[in-house]
Short mmCIF file of C-alpha atoms in Angstrom, two decimals:
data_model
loop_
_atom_site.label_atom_id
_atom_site.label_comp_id
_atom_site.label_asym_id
_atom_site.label_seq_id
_atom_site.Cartn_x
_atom_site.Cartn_y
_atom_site.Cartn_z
CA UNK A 1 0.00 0.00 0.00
CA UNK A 2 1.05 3.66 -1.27
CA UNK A 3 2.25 5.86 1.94
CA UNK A 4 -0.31 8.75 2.28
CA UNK A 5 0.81 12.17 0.25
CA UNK A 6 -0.05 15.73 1.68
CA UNK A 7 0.65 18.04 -1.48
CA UNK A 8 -0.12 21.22 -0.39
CA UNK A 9 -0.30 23.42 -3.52
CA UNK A 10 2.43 26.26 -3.99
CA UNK A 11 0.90 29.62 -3.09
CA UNK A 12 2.10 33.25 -4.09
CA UNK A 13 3.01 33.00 -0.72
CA UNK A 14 5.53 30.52 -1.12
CA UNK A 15 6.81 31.99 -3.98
CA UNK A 16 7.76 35.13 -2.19
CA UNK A 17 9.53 33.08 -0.13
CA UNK A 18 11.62 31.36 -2.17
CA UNK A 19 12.29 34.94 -4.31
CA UNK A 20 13.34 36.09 -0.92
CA UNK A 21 15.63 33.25 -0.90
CA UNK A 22 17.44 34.78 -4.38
CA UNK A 23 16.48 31.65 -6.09
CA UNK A 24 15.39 31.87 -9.31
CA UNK A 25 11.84 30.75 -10.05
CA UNK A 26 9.70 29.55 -13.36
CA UNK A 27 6.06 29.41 -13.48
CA UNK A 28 5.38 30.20 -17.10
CA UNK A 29 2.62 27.49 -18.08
CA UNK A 30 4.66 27.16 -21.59
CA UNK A 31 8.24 26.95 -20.30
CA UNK A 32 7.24 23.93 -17.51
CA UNK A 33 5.17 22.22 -20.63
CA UNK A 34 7.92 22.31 -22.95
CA UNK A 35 10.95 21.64 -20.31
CA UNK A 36 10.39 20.15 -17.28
CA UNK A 37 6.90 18.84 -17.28
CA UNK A 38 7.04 15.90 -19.78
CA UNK A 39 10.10 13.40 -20.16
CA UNK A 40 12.81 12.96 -22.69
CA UNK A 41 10.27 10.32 -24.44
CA UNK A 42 7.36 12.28 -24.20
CA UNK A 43 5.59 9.14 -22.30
CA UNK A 44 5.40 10.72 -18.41
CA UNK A 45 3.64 14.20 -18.40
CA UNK A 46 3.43 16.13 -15.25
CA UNK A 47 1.81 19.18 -14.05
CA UNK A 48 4.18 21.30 -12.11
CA UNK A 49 3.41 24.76 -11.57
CA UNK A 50 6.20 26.16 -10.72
CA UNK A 51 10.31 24.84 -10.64
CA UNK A 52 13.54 26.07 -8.40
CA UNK A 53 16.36 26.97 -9.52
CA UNK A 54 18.82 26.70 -6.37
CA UNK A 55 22.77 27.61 -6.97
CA UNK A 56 23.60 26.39 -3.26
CA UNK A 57 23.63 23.67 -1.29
CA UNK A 58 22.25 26.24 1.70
CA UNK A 59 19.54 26.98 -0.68
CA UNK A 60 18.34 23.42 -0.96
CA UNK A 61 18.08 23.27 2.52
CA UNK A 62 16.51 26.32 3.46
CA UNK A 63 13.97 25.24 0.35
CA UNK A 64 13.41 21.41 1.56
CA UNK A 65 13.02 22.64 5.35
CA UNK A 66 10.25 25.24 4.30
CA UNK A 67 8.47 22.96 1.80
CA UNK A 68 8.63 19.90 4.84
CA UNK A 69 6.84 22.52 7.31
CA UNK A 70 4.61 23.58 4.98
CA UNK A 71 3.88 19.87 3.00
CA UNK A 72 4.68 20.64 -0.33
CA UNK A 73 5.98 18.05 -2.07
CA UNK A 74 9.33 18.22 -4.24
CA UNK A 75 10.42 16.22 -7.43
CA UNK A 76 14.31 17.06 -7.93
CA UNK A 77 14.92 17.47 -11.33
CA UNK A 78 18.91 17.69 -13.59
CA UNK A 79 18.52 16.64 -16.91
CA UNK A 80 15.15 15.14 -17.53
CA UNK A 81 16.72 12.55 -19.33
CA UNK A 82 15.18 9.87 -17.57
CA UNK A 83 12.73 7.25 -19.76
CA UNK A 84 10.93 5.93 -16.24
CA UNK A 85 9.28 9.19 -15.26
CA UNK A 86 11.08 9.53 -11.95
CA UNK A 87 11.79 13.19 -12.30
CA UNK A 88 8.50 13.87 -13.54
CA UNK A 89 5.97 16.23 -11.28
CA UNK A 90 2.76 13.58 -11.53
CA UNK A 91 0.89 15.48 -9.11
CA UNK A 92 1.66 19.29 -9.69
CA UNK A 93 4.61 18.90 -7.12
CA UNK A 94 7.58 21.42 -6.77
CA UNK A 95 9.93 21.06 -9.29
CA UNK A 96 13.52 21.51 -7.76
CA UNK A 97 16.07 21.90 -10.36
CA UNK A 98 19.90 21.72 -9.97
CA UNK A 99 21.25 22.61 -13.40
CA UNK A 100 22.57 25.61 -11.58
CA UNK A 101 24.50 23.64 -8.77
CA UNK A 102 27.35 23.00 -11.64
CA UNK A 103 30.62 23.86 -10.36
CA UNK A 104 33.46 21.93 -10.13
CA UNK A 105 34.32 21.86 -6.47
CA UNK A 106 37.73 20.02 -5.93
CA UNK A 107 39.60 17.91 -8.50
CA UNK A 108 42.96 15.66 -6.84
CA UNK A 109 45.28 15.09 -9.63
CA UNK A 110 47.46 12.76 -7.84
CA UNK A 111 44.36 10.01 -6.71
CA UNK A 112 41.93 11.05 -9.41
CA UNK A 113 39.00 12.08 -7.29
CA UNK A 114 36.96 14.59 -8.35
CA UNK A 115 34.43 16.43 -5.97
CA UNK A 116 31.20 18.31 -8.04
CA UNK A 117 27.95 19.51 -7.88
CA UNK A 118 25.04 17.54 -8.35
CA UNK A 119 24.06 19.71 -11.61
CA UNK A 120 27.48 18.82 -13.58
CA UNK A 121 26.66 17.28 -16.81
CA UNK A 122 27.96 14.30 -17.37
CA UNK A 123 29.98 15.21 -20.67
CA UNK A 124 31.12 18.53 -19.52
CA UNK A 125 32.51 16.75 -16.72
CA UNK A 126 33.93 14.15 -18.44
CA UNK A 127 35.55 17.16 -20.39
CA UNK A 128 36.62 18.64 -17.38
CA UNK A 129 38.52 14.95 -16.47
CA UNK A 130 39.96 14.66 -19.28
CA UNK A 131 42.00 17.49 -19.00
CA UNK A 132 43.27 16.28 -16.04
CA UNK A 133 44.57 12.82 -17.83
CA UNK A 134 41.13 11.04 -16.32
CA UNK A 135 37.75 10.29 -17.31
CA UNK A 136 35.01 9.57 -15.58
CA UNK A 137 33.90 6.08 -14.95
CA UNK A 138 30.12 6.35 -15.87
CA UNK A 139 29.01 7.22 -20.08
CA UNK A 140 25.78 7.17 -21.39
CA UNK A 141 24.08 7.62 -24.71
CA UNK A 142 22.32 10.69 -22.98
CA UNK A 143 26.02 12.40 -21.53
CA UNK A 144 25.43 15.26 -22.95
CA UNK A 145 22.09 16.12 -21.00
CA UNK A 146 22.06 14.33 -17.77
CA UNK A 147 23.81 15.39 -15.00
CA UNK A 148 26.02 13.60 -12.07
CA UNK A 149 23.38 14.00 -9.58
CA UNK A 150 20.78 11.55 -10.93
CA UNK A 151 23.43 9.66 -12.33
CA UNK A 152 24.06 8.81 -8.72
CA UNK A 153 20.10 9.14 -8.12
CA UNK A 154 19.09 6.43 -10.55
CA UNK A 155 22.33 4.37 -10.16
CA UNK A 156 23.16 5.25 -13.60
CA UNK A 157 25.14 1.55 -15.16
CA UNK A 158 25.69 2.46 -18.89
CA UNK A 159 28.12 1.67 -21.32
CA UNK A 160 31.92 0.74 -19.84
CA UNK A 161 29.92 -0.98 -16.91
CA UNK A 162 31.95 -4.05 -17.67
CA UNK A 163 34.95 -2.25 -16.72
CA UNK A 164 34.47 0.18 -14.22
CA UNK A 165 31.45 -1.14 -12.61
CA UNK A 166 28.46 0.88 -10.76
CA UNK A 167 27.92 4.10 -8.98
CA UNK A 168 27.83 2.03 -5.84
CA UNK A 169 31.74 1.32 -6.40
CA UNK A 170 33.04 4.56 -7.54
CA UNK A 171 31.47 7.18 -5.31
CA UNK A 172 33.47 8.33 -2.75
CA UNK A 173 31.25 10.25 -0.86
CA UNK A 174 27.99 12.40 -1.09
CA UNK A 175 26.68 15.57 -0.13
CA UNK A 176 22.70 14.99 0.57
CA UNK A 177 20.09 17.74 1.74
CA UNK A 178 17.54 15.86 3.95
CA UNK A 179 13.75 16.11 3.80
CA UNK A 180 13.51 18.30 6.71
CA UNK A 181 16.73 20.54 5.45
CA UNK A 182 19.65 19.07 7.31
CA UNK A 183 22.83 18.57 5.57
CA UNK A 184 24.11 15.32 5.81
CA UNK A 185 27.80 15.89 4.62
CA UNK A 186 29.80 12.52 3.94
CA UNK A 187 31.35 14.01 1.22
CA UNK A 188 34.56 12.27 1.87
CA UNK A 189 37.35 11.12 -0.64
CA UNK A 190 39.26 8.31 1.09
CA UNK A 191 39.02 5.36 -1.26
CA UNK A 192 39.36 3.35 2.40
CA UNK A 193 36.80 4.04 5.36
CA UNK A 194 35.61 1.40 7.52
CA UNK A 195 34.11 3.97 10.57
CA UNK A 196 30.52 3.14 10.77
CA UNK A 197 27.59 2.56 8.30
CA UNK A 198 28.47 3.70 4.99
CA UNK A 199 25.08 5.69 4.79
CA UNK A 200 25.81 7.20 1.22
CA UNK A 201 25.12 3.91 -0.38
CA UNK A 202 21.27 4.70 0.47
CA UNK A 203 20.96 7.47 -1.59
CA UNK A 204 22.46 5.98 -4.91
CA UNK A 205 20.01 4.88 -6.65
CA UNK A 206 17.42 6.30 -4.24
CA UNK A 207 15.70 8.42 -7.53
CA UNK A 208 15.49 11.50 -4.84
CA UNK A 209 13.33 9.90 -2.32
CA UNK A 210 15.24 10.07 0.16
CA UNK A 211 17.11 13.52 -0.09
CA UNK A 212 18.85 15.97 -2.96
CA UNK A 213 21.99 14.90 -3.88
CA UNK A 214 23.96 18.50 -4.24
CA UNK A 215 27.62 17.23 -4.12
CA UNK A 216 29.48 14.04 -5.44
CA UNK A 217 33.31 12.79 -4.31
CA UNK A 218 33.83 10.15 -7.91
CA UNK A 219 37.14 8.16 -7.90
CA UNK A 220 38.13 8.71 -11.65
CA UNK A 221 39.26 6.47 -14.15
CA UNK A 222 42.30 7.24 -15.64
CA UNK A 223 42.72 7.93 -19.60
CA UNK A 224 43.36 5.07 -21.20
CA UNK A 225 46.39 5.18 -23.33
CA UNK A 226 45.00 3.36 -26.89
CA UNK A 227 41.28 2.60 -27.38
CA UNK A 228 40.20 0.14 -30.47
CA UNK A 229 36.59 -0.70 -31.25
CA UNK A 230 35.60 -4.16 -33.34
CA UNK A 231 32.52 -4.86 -34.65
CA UNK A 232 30.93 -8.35 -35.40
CA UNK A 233 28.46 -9.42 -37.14
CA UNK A 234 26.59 -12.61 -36.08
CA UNK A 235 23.93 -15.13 -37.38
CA UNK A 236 22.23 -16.20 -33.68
CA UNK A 237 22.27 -15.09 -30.60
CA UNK A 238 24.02 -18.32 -28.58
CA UNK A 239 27.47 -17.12 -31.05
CA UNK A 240 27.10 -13.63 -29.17
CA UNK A 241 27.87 -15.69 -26.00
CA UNK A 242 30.52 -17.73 -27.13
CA UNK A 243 31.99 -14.70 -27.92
CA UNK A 244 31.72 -12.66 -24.56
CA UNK A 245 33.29 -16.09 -22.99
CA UNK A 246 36.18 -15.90 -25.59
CA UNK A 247 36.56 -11.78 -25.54
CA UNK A 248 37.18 -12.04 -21.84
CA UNK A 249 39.46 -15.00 -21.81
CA UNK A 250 41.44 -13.13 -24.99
CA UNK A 251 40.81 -9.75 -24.07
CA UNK A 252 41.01 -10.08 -20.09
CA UNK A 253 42.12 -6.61 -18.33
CA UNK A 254 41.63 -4.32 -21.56
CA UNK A 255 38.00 -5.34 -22.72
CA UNK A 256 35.54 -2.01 -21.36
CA UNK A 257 32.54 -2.58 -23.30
CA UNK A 258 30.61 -5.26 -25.12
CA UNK A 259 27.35 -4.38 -26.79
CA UNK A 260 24.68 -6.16 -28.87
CA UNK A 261 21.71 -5.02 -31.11
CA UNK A 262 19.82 -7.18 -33.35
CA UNK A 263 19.21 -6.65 -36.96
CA UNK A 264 15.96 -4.17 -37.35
CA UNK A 265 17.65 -2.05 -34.00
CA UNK A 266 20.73 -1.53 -36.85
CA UNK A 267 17.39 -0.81 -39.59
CA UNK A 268 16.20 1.40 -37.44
CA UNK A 269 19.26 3.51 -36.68
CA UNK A 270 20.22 3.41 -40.10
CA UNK A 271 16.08 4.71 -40.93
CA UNK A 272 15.49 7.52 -38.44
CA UNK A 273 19.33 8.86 -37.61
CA UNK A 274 20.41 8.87 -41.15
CA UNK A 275 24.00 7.08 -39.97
CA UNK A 276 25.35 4.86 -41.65
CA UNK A 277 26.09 1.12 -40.55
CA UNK A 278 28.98 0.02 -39.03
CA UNK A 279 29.09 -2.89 -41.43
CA UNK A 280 28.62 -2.76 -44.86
CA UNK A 281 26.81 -6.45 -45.01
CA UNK A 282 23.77 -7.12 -42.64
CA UNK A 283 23.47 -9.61 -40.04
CA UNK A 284 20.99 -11.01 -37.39
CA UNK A 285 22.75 -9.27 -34.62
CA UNK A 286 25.55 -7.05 -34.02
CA UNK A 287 28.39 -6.67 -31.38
CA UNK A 288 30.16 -4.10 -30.12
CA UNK A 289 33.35 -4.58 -28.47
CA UNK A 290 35.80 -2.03 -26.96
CA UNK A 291 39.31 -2.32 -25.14
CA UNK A 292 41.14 0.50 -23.44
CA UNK A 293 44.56 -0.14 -22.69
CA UNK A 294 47.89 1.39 -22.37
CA UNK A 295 49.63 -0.04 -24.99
CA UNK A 296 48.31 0.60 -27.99
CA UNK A 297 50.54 -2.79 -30.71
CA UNK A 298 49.88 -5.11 -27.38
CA UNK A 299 45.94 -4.76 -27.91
CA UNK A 300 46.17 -4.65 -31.28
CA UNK A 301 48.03 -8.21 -30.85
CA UNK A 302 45.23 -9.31 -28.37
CA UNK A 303 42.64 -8.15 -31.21
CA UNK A 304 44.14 -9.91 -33.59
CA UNK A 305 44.36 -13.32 -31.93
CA UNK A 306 40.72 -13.11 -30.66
CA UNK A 307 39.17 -12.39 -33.69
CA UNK A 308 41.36 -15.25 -35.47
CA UNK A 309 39.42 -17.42 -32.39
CA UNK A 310 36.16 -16.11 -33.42
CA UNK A 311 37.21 -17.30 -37.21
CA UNK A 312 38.26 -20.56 -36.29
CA UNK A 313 34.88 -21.25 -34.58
CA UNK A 314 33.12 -20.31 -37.16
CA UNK A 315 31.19 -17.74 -34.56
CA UNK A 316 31.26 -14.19 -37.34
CA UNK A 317 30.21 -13.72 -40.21
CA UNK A 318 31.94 -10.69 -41.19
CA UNK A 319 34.14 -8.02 -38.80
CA UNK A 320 35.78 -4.93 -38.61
CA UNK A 321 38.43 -2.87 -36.12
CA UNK A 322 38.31 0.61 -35.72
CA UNK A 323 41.35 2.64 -34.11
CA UNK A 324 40.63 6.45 -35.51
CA UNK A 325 39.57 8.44 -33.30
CA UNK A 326 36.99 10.26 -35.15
CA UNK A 327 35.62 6.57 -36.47
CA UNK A 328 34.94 5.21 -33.10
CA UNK A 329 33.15 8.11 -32.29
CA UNK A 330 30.82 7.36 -34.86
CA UNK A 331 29.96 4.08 -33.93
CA UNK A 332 29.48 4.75 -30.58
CA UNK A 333 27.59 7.55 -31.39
CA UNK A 334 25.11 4.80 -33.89
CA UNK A 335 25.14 3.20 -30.62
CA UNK A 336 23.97 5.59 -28.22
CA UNK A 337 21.12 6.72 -30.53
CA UNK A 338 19.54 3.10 -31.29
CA UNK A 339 16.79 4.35 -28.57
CA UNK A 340 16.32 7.81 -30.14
CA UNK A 341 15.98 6.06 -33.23
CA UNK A 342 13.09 3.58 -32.02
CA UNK A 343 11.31 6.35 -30.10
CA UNK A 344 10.96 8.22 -33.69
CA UNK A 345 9.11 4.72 -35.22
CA UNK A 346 6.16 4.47 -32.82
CA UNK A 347 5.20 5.23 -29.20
CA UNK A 348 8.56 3.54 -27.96
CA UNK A 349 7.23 1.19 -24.57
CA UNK A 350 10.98 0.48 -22.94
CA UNK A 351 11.69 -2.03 -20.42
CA UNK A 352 14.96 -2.19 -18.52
CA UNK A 353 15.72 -5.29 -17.16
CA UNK A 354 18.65 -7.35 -15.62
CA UNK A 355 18.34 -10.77 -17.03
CA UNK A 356 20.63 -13.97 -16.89
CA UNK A 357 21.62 -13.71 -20.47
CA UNK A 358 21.08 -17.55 -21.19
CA UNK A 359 17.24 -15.67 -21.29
CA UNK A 360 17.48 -12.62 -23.12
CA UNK A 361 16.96 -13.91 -26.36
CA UNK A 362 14.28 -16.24 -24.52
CA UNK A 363 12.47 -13.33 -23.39
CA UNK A 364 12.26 -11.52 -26.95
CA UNK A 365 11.13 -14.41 -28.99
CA UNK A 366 8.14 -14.84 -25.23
CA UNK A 367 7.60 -11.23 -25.97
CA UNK A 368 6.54 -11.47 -29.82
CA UNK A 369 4.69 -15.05 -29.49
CA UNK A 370 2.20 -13.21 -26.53
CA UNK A 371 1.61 -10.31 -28.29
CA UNK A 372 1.01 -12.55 -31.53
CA UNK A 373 -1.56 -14.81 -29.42
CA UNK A 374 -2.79 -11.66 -28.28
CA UNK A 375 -3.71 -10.13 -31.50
CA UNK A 376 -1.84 -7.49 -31.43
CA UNK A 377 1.55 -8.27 -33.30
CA UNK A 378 3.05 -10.41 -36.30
CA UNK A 379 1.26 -8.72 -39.59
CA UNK A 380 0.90 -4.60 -40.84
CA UNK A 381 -2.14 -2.91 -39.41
CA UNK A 382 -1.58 -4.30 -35.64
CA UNK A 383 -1.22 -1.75 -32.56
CA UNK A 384 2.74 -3.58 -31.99
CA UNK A 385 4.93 -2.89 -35.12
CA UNK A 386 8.28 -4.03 -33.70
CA UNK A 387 9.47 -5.69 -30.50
CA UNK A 388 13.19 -5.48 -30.39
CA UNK A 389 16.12 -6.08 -28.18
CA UNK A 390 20.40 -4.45 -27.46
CA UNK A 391 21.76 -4.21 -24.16
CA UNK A 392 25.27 -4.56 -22.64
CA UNK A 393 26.27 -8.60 -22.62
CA UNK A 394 28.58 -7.88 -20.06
CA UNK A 395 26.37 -6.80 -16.95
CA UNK A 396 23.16 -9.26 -17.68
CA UNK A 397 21.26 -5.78 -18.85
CA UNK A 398 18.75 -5.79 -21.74
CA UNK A 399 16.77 -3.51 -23.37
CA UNK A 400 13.64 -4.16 -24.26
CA UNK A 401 11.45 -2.22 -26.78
CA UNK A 402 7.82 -2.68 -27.70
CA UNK A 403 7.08 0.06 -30.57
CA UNK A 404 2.94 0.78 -31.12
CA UNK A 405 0.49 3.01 -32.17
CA UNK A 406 -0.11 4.55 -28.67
CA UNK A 407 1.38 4.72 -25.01
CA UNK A 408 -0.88 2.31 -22.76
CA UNK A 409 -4.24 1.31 -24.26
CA UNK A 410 -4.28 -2.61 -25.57
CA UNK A 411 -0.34 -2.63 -25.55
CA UNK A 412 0.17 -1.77 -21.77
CA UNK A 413 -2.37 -3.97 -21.00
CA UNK A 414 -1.23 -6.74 -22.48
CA UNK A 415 2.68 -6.48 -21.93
CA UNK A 416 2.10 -5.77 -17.91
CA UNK A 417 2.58 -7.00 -15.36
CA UNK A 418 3.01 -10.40 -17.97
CA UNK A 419 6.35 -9.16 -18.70
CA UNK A 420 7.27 -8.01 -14.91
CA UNK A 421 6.23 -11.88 -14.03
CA UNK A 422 8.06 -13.48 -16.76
CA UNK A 423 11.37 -11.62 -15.95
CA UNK A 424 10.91 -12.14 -12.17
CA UNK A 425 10.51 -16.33 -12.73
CA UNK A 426 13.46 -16.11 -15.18
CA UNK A 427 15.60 -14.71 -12.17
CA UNK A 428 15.45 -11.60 -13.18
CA UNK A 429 15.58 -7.48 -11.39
CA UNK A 430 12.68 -5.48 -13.31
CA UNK A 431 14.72 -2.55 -13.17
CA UNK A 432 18.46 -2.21 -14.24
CA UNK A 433 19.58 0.91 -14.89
CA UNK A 434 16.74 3.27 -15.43
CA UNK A 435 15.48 2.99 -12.21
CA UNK A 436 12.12 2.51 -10.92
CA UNK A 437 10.46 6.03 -11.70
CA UNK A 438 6.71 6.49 -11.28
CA UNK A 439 5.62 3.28 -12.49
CA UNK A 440 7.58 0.20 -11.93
CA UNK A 441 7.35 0.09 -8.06
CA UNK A 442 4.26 -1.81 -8.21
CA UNK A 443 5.96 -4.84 -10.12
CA UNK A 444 8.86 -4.74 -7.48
CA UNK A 445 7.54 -7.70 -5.97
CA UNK A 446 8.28 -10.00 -9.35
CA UNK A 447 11.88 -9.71 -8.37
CA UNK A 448 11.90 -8.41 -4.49
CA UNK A 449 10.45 -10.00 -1.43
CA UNK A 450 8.05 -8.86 0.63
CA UNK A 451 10.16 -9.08 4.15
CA UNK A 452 12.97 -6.60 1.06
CA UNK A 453 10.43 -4.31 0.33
CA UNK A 454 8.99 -3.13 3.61
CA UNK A 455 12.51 -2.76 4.90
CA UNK A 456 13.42 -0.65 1.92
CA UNK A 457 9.75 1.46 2.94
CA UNK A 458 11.06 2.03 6.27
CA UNK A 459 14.25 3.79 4.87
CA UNK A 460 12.20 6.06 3.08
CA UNK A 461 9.86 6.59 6.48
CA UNK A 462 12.71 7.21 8.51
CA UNK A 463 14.13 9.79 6.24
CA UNK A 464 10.98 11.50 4.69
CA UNK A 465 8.18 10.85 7.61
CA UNK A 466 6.81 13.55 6.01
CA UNK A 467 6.79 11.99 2.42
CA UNK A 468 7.14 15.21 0.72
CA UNK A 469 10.12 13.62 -1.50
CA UNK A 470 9.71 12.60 -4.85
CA UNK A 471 6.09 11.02 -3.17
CA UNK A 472 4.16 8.16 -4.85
CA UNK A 473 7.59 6.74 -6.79
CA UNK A 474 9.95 4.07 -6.61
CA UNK A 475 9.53 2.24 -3.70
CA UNK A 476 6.51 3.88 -2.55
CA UNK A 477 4.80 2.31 -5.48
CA UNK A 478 5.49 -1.16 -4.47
#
């Protein structure tokens, strides 16, 4: 059962208030609606009325402690990148926006830990890095728009997740603004602490219900010294596995990525984006594989003998290694827009899920043959047009996309929570990397036990007794 939500509406009141504060303040009707009151797929609409614009962490708090005397609720907003609706204002809450919280605070050299504001965005920061011989651990097709904050918020996995792992390993230390205002400052940037509950773990991931992220301690990556890209192309799914198992016995300590699309993703891309494919002959499914090393001849040496594996196994039908720079930017760029390029084919329905990958291929093929039985897929004229799958190999993640004439309706109705159950008996999370948002909490218990989910509900009543954070979402769903 949902905890109970008192929304108390902004007044003109309130909004002298927060002028008084010298925070700047939007309640133009058309600026919300365009920016800040729908989502980067244009599935989650929200009705906000009016959205903060803090450029201090003593601003947050002097906002969050008003707003939790007062009851008004508060959806913290960076980028509005998100695809699950978490940063979304469903029920005409206060907007809190950090994209003016985006200075670089502190950057070590010598350890690589960088210490920034929630509102950074990831590229710029990655810039920022960069020039400092490091990068940072985290990339995403949508670095250019999000920002650290919910990057931490949602848990943010992406592309190099293979290599550098989760948020959960390379955050130092946080900077949070309570509910009720306090500052909770673990900011710290030893990469060893073992003095009492490590308390910023809560929060990543969290999707602000639990507090405003305003300041991140990252241990950076450092540059790598050579970077090649290959590209495979396949003719089933069970030779995409075979050839993770051989790319990390081959590849071991360089490999950083390894991605997979099928065949109408590459159409798709190719349809809508206008790029070009990465190889010139089309297969069934496509991988993506990336090393960053320091030696540029030894991993061209390592290359070389795993694709001559591949070869001898008969696993590829055709490949392709890319060492210019301005090349491999391209094809990770056809990469990172494979879900811009489905959303512009239909009313895009994503799912992110964490699935053994003995299933993934499973779950597509369980996917089309219920919407078939259903009536909805398999011939032109249907509400379903495609159902497609890519995701990372490496990290069990998959991407999921069912493309139709309309969000919800017959679609929606058919896919959940069918989809939710058959991921959860599969051993699968139904969330992986975009997070929960405003809809997914109520299929939590498909993958989460009961005895799980109450304890996780009495973190969020301990911090927000109030529940004026981010209310209704994530956890509060389930």
């Amino acid at each position: 059962m949902e905890d109970p939500v008192q929304n108390t509406p902004v007044s003109k009141a309130d909004i002298e208030y927060f002028v008084g504060l010298e925070v700047s303040v939007e309640h133009s009707e058309e600026q919300l609606e365009a920016r800040y009151n729908i989502d980067a797929l244009g599935k989650y609409q929200g009705n906000a009325q009016v959205a903060l614009f803090p450029t201090s962490t003593r601003q947050v708090s002097d906002i969050l402690a008003y707003c939790n005397q007062r009851r008004i609720s508060v959806v913290t907003q960076g980028g509005n990148s998100g695809v699950a609706g978490g940063a979304i204002a469903h029920r005409g809450e206060l907007i809190l926006c950090l994209r003016d919280m985006n200075k670089v605070r502190d950057m070590d050299a010598i350890t690589g830990v960088l210490v920034a504001e929630g509102g950074c965005v990831l590229e710029d920061l990655d810039n920022y890095a960069q020039e400092q011989g490091y990068t940072v651990p985290v990339d995403l097709g949508a670095r250019k728009r999000c920002m650290i904050g919910g990057n931490v918020s949602t848990n943010a996995g992406g592309l190099r997740y293979l290599r550098y792992g989760s948020m959960h390993g390379s955050v130092l230390g946080l900077e949070v603004v309570l509910p009720d205002g306090q500052i909770l400052d673990s900011l710290f940037t030893l990469k060893k602490d073992a003095s009492g509950y490590d308390i910023k773990q809560l929060f990543i991931g969290a999707e602000g219900t639990l507090g405003v992220v305003t300041a991140v301690a990252i241990s950076l990556a450092p540059m790598p010294g050579a970077s090649q890209l290959a590209v495979l192309g396949l003719q089933d799914f069970s030779k995409i596995q075979r050839a993770y198992v051989l790319a990390r016995q081959s590849l071991g300590e360089i490999i950083s990525a390894f991605e997979f699309w099928e065949k109408r993703c590459n159409e798709l891309v190719v349809l809508y984006e206008g790029y070009s494919s990465p190889l010139s002959t089309s297969h069934e499914f496509y991988v993506l594989i990336e090393t960053r090393g320091a030696c540029l001849q030894h991993d061209i040496e390592k290359m070389d003998r795993f694709l001559e594996r591949l070869q001898k196994e008969g696993l590829i039908e055709n490949s392709g290694v890319i060492r210019d720079k301005d090349d491999m930017d391209r094809t990770w760029l056809f990469r990172s827009q494979m879900a811009r390029a489905h959303s512009k084919s239909g009313h895009m329905h994503v799912y992110d899920f964490s699935l053994p990958s003995k299933h993934q291929y499973e779950l597509l093929l369980a996917v089309k043959s219920h919407l078939g039985a259903a009536g909805l897929y398999g011939k032109p004229g249907l509400p379903v047009s495609d159902v497609t799958i890519f995701g990372h190999i490496g990290d069990d993640n998959i991407h999921l996309q069912v493309i139709a004439n309309e969000f919800g309706g017959v679609v929606e109705e058919a896919m959940e929570p069918w989809v939710y159950e058959w991921v959860g008996s599969h051993g699968g999370s139904v969330a992986a990397e975009h997070g929960l948002g405003s809809h997914k909490g109520q299929f939590l218990k498909y993958s989460k036990s009961p005895v799980l989910i109450e304890a996780m509900k009495s973190i969020k009543r301990l911090f927000d007794p109030n529940n004026i954070m981010n209310p209704g979402k994530h956890v509060s769903h389930a």
